């Protein structure tokens, strides 16, 4: 958060997102902790003969809440394929709808990812800042500035 506050470029309506995060950090207490790829999205999947053959790019792996693994859906995967994004969520829940706890945590982790994405893009690929800010704006809209835990793309093609 401190590094975000030092960035010359910030998100639109960032006070709404920052308040949402601050008000809901308690949701992360007592969550499971396990291995994470931490960059799981379609660009890191290897498909051969129409079947999943592997997952690449484990250089960001870490430990954390399993629901944290879904945050790339909003920024990257839903832009590429809404059916894939919905399928990843429903596959995790054995074909069933996720519960409210999932959506609350998904929205919190996604909001946090927006903040870190601003910092990351300006430090690592500043020339791609406009593209990242467009992704962030799309996610903000998908969540109605996080007044909605469920992103609008989830209900679009079902």
PDB file of C-alpha atoms in Angstrom:
ATOM      1  CA  UNK A   1       0.000   0.000   0.000  1.00  0.00           C
ATOM      2  CA  UNK A   2       2.863   2.347   0.817  1.00  0.00           C
ATOM      3  CA  UNK A   3       4.423   1.775  -2.603  1.00  0.00           C
ATOM      4  CA  UNK A   4       1.074   2.429  -4.286  1.00  0.00           C
ATOM      5  CA  UNK A   5       0.732   5.742  -2.462  1.00  0.00           C
ATOM      6  CA  UNK A   6       4.104   6.773  -3.916  1.00  0.00           C
ATOM      7  CA  UNK A   7       3.111   5.973  -7.521  1.00  0.00           C
ATOM      8  CA  UNK A   8       2.702   8.879  -9.918  1.00  0.00           C
ATOM      9  CA  UNK A   9      -0.194   7.054 -11.614  1.00  0.00           C
ATOM     10  CA  UNK A  10      -3.164   5.862  -9.559  1.00  0.00           C
ATOM     11  CA  UNK A  11      -6.498   4.180 -10.225  1.00  0.00           C
ATOM     12  CA  UNK A  12      -9.681   6.138 -10.783  1.00  0.00           C
ATOM     13  CA  UNK A  13     -11.782   6.200  -7.644  1.00  0.00           C
ATOM     14  CA  UNK A  14      -8.902   4.586  -5.760  1.00  0.00           C
ATOM     15  CA  UNK A  15     -10.274   5.811  -2.423  1.00  0.00           C
ATOM     16  CA  UNK A  16     -13.282   3.508  -2.894  1.00  0.00           C
ATOM     17  CA  UNK A  17     -11.051   0.492  -3.572  1.00  0.00           C
ATOM     18  CA  UNK A  18      -8.636   1.311  -0.763  1.00  0.00           C
ATOM     19  CA  UNK A  19     -11.515   1.711   1.684  1.00  0.00           C
ATOM     20  CA  UNK A  20     -13.064  -1.585   0.563  1.00  0.00           C
ATOM     21  CA  UNK A  21      -9.753  -3.343   1.225  1.00  0.00           C
ATOM     22  CA  UNK A  22      -9.179  -1.685   4.606  1.00  0.00           C
ATOM     23  CA  UNK A  23     -12.733  -2.407   5.753  1.00  0.00           C
ATOM     24  CA  UNK A  24     -12.565  -6.100   4.868  1.00  0.00           C
ATOM     25  CA  UNK A  25      -9.053  -7.283   5.704  1.00  0.00           C
ATOM     26  CA  UNK A  26     -10.532  -9.297   8.563  1.00  0.00           C
ATOM     27  CA  UNK A  27     -12.036 -11.703   6.038  1.00  0.00           C
ATOM     28  CA  UNK A  28      -8.557 -13.144   5.543  1.00  0.00           C
ATOM     29  CA  UNK A  29      -8.221 -14.320   9.144  1.00  0.00           C
ATOM     30  CA  UNK A  30      -8.088 -18.075   9.749  1.00  0.00           C
ATOM     31  CA  UNK A  31      -8.035 -18.936   6.055  1.00  0.00           C
ATOM     32  CA  UNK A  32      -6.359 -22.123   4.782  1.00  0.00           C
ATOM     33  CA  UNK A  33      -2.774 -21.830   3.639  1.00  0.00           C
ATOM     34  CA  UNK A  34      -1.425 -23.904   0.770  1.00  0.00           C
ATOM     35  CA  UNK A  35       0.821 -23.968  -2.279  1.00  0.00           C
ATOM     36  CA  UNK A  36      -0.104 -21.491  -5.020  1.00  0.00           C
ATOM     37  CA  UNK A  37       1.049 -21.041  -8.577  1.00  0.00           C
ATOM     38  CA  UNK A  38       0.138 -17.358  -8.060  1.00  0.00           C
ATOM     39  CA  UNK A  39       0.009 -16.538 -11.777  1.00  0.00           C
ATOM     40  CA  UNK A  40      -2.584 -19.040 -12.948  1.00  0.00           C
ATOM     41  CA  UNK A  41      -4.287 -17.869 -16.149  1.00  0.00           C
ATOM     42  CA  UNK A  42      -4.705 -19.134 -19.728  1.00  0.00           C
ATOM     43  CA  UNK A  43      -1.359 -17.759 -20.931  1.00  0.00           C
ATOM     44  CA  UNK A  44       0.383 -20.113 -18.486  1.00  0.00           C
ATOM     45  CA  UNK A  45      -1.470 -23.230 -19.589  1.00  0.00           C
ATOM     46  CA  UNK A  46      -0.074 -25.659 -22.145  1.00  0.00           C
ATOM     47  CA  UNK A  47      -2.684 -27.360 -24.329  1.00  0.00           C
ATOM     48  CA  UNK A  48      -1.853 -30.267 -26.610  1.00  0.00           C
ATOM     49  CA  UNK A  49      -4.407 -32.043 -28.788  1.00  0.00           C
ATOM     50  CA  UNK A  50      -7.239 -30.088 -27.135  1.00  0.00           C
ATOM     51  CA  UNK A  51      -6.271 -31.256 -23.634  1.00  0.00           C
ATOM     52  CA  UNK A  52      -4.466 -29.603 -20.762  1.00  0.00           C
ATOM     53  CA  UNK A  53      -0.880 -30.822 -20.992  1.00  0.00           C
ATOM     54  CA  UNK A  54       0.719 -28.666 -18.326  1.00  0.00           C
ATOM     55  CA  UNK A  55       1.107 -25.438 -16.431  1.00  0.00           C
ATOM     56  CA  UNK A  56       4.164 -23.188 -16.826  1.00  0.00           C
ATOM     57  CA  UNK A  57       5.673 -20.100 -15.192  1.00  0.00           C
ATOM     58  CA  UNK A  58       5.999 -21.072 -11.548  1.00  0.00           C
ATOM     59  CA  UNK A  59       8.411 -18.231 -10.754  1.00  0.00           C
ATOM     60  CA  UNK A  60       5.783 -16.458  -8.588  1.00  0.00           C
ATOM     61  CA  UNK A  61       4.749 -19.485  -6.527  1.00  0.00           C
ATOM     62  CA  UNK A  62       4.033 -18.958  -2.860  1.00  0.00           C
ATOM     63  CA  UNK A  63       1.765 -20.006   0.005  1.00  0.00           C
ATOM     64  CA  UNK A  64      -1.683 -18.638   0.685  1.00  0.00           C
ATOM     65  CA  UNK A  65      -5.428 -18.937   0.639  1.00  0.00           C
ATOM     66  CA  UNK A  66      -6.550 -21.198  -2.245  1.00  0.00           C
ATOM     67  CA  UNK A  67      -9.136 -18.576  -3.259  1.00  0.00           C
ATOM     68  CA  UNK A  68      -6.303 -16.126  -3.894  1.00  0.00           C
ATOM     69  CA  UNK A  69      -5.400 -18.277  -6.922  1.00  0.00           C
ATOM     70  CA  UNK A  70      -8.545 -17.039  -8.695  1.00  0.00           C
ATOM     71  CA  UNK A  71      -7.704 -13.333  -8.766  1.00  0.00           C
ATOM     72  CA  UNK A  72      -6.098 -13.502 -12.235  1.00  0.00           C
ATOM     73  CA  UNK A  73      -9.536 -14.330 -13.641  1.00  0.00           C
ATOM     74  CA  UNK A  74     -10.666 -10.728 -13.373  1.00  0.00           C
ATOM     75  CA  UNK A  75      -7.545  -9.093 -14.751  1.00  0.00           C
ATOM     76  CA  UNK A  76      -6.605 -11.541 -17.488  1.00  0.00           C
ATOM     77  CA  UNK A  77      -8.665 -14.684 -18.037  1.00  0.00           C
ATOM     78  CA  UNK A  78     -12.139 -13.118 -18.302  1.00  0.00           C
ATOM     79  CA  UNK A  79     -10.779 -10.823 -21.005  1.00  0.00           C
ATOM     80  CA  UNK A  80      -9.681 -13.865 -23.013  1.00  0.00           C
ATOM     81  CA  UNK A  81     -12.530 -16.259 -22.247  1.00  0.00           C
ATOM     82  CA  UNK A  82     -15.519 -15.828 -19.983  1.00  0.00           C
ATOM     83  CA  UNK A  83     -16.495 -19.525 -20.349  1.00  0.00           C
ATOM     84  CA  UNK A  84     -12.980 -20.539 -19.227  1.00  0.00           C
ATOM     85  CA  UNK A  85     -13.195 -18.174 -16.254  1.00  0.00           C
ATOM     86  CA  UNK A  86     -16.604 -19.450 -15.193  1.00  0.00           C
ATOM     87  CA  UNK A  87     -15.397 -23.020 -15.704  1.00  0.00           C
ATOM     88  CA  UNK A  88     -12.363 -22.518 -13.477  1.00  0.00           C
ATOM     89  CA  UNK A  89     -14.600 -21.332 -10.652  1.00  0.00           C
ATOM     90  CA  UNK A  90     -17.294 -23.956 -11.115  1.00  0.00           C
ATOM     91  CA  UNK A  91     -14.679 -26.683 -11.544  1.00  0.00           C
ATOM     92  CA  UNK A  92     -13.257 -25.783  -8.160  1.00  0.00           C
ATOM     93  CA  UNK A  93     -16.749 -26.226  -6.719  1.00  0.00           C
ATOM     94  CA  UNK A  94     -17.380 -29.544  -8.525  1.00  0.00           C
ATOM     95  CA  UNK A  95     -19.789 -27.912 -10.962  1.00  0.00           C
ATOM     96  CA  UNK A  96     -21.751 -26.113  -8.263  1.00  0.00           C
ATOM     97  CA  UNK A  97     -22.172 -22.414  -7.646  1.00  0.00           C
ATOM     98  CA  UNK A  98     -19.642 -20.825  -5.291  1.00  0.00           C
ATOM     99  CA  UNK A  99     -20.865 -19.609  -1.926  1.00  0.00           C
ATOM    100  CA  UNK A 100     -20.884 -16.051  -0.619  1.00  0.00           C
ATOM    101  CA  UNK A 101     -17.612 -16.574   1.260  1.00  0.00           C
ATOM    102  CA  UNK A 102     -15.854 -17.386  -2.010  1.00  0.00           C
ATOM    103  CA  UNK A 103     -17.181 -14.216  -3.659  1.00  0.00           C
ATOM    104  CA  UNK A 104     -16.318 -12.005  -0.693  1.00  0.00           C
ATOM    105  CA  UNK A 105     -12.733 -13.286  -0.638  1.00  0.00           C
ATOM    106  CA  UNK A 106     -12.450 -13.253  -4.434  1.00  0.00           C
ATOM    107  CA  UNK A 107     -13.496  -9.597  -4.508  1.00  0.00           C
ATOM    108  CA  UNK A 108     -11.119  -8.670  -1.677  1.00  0.00           C
ATOM    109  CA  UNK A 109      -8.144 -10.421  -3.284  1.00  0.00           C
ATOM    110  CA  UNK A 110      -9.042  -8.919  -6.651  1.00  0.00           C
ATOM    111  CA  UNK A 111      -9.194  -5.411  -5.181  1.00  0.00           C
ATOM    112  CA  UNK A 112      -5.812  -5.982  -3.554  1.00  0.00           C
ATOM    113  CA  UNK A 113      -4.435  -7.206  -6.888  1.00  0.00           C
ATOM    114  CA  UNK A 114      -5.478  -3.966  -8.551  1.00  0.00           C
ATOM    115  CA  UNK A 115      -3.352  -2.002  -6.103  1.00  0.00           C
ATOM    116  CA  UNK A 116      -0.330  -4.261  -6.544  1.00  0.00           C
ATOM    117  CA  UNK A 117      -0.782  -4.266 -10.334  1.00  0.00           C
ATOM    118  CA  UNK A 118      -0.378  -0.493 -10.464  1.00  0.00           C
ATOM    119  CA  UNK A 119       2.883  -0.772  -8.550  1.00  0.00           C
ATOM    120  CA  UNK A 120       4.111  -3.796 -10.523  1.00  0.00           C
ATOM    121  CA  UNK A 121       3.450  -2.373 -13.990  1.00  0.00           C
ATOM    122  CA  UNK A 122       5.179   0.917 -13.217  1.00  0.00           C
ATOM    123  CA  UNK A 123       8.230  -0.869 -11.815  1.00  0.00           C
ATOM    124  CA  UNK A 124       8.536  -3.738 -14.297  1.00  0.00           C
ATOM    125  CA  UNK A 125       6.897  -2.697 -17.584  1.00  0.00           C
ATOM    126  CA  UNK A 126       6.111   1.020 -17.408  1.00  0.00           C
ATOM    127  CA  UNK A 127       5.585   1.134 -21.174  1.00  0.00           C
ATOM    128  CA  UNK A 128       2.517  -1.120 -20.647  1.00  0.00           C
ATOM    129  CA  UNK A 129       0.956   1.122 -17.984  1.00  0.00           C
ATOM    130  CA  UNK A 130      -1.935   2.278 -20.215  1.00  0.00           C
ATOM    131  CA  UNK A 131      -2.932  -1.316 -20.995  1.00  0.00           C
ATOM    132  CA  UNK A 132      -2.804  -2.316 -17.333  1.00  0.00           C
ATOM    133  CA  UNK A 133      -4.815   0.703 -16.270  1.00  0.00           C
ATOM    134  CA  UNK A 134      -7.466  -0.256 -18.865  1.00  0.00           C
ATOM    135  CA  UNK A 135      -7.623  -3.768 -17.332  1.00  0.00           C
ATOM    136  CA  UNK A 136      -7.951  -2.265 -13.867  1.00  0.00           C
ATOM    137  CA  UNK A 137     -10.749   0.018 -15.039  1.00  0.00           C
ATOM    138  CA  UNK A 138     -12.582  -2.997 -16.548  1.00  0.00           C
ATOM    139  CA  UNK A 139     -12.299  -4.894 -13.247  1.00  0.00           C
ATOM    140  CA  UNK A 140     -13.560  -1.863 -11.316  1.00  0.00           C
ATOM    141  CA  UNK A 141     -16.571  -1.716 -13.621  1.00  0.00           C
ATOM    142  CA  UNK A 142     -17.106  -5.490 -13.391  1.00  0.00           C
ATOM    143  CA  UNK A 143     -17.426  -5.121  -9.618  1.00  0.00           C
ATOM    144  CA  UNK A 144     -19.220  -1.762  -9.617  1.00  0.00           C
ATOM    145  CA  UNK A 145     -16.343  -0.329  -7.564  1.00  0.00           C
ATOM    146  CA  UNK A 146     -16.583  -3.398  -5.311  1.00  0.00           C
ATOM    147  CA  UNK A 147     -20.174  -2.787  -4.339  1.00  0.00           C
ATOM    148  CA  UNK A 148     -20.702  -6.171  -6.012  1.00  0.00           C
ATOM    149  CA  UNK A 149     -18.669  -9.180  -4.917  1.00  0.00           C
ATOM    150  CA  UNK A 150     -19.644 -11.129  -8.042  1.00  0.00           C
ATOM    151  CA  UNK A 151     -18.172  -9.657 -11.236  1.00  0.00           C
ATOM    152  CA  UNK A 152     -20.651  -8.946 -14.016  1.00  0.00           C
ATOM    153  CA  UNK A 153     -18.819 -11.232 -16.464  1.00  0.00           C
ATOM    154  CA  UNK A 154     -19.714 -14.222 -14.283  1.00  0.00           C
ATOM    155  CA  UNK A 155     -23.386 -13.861 -15.153  1.00  0.00           C
ATOM    156  CA  UNK A 156     -22.951 -12.817 -18.804  1.00  0.00           C
ATOM    157  CA  UNK A 157     -22.607 -16.130 -20.620  1.00  0.00           C
ATOM    158  CA  UNK A 158     -24.309 -18.659 -18.391  1.00  0.00           C
TER     159      UNK A 158
END
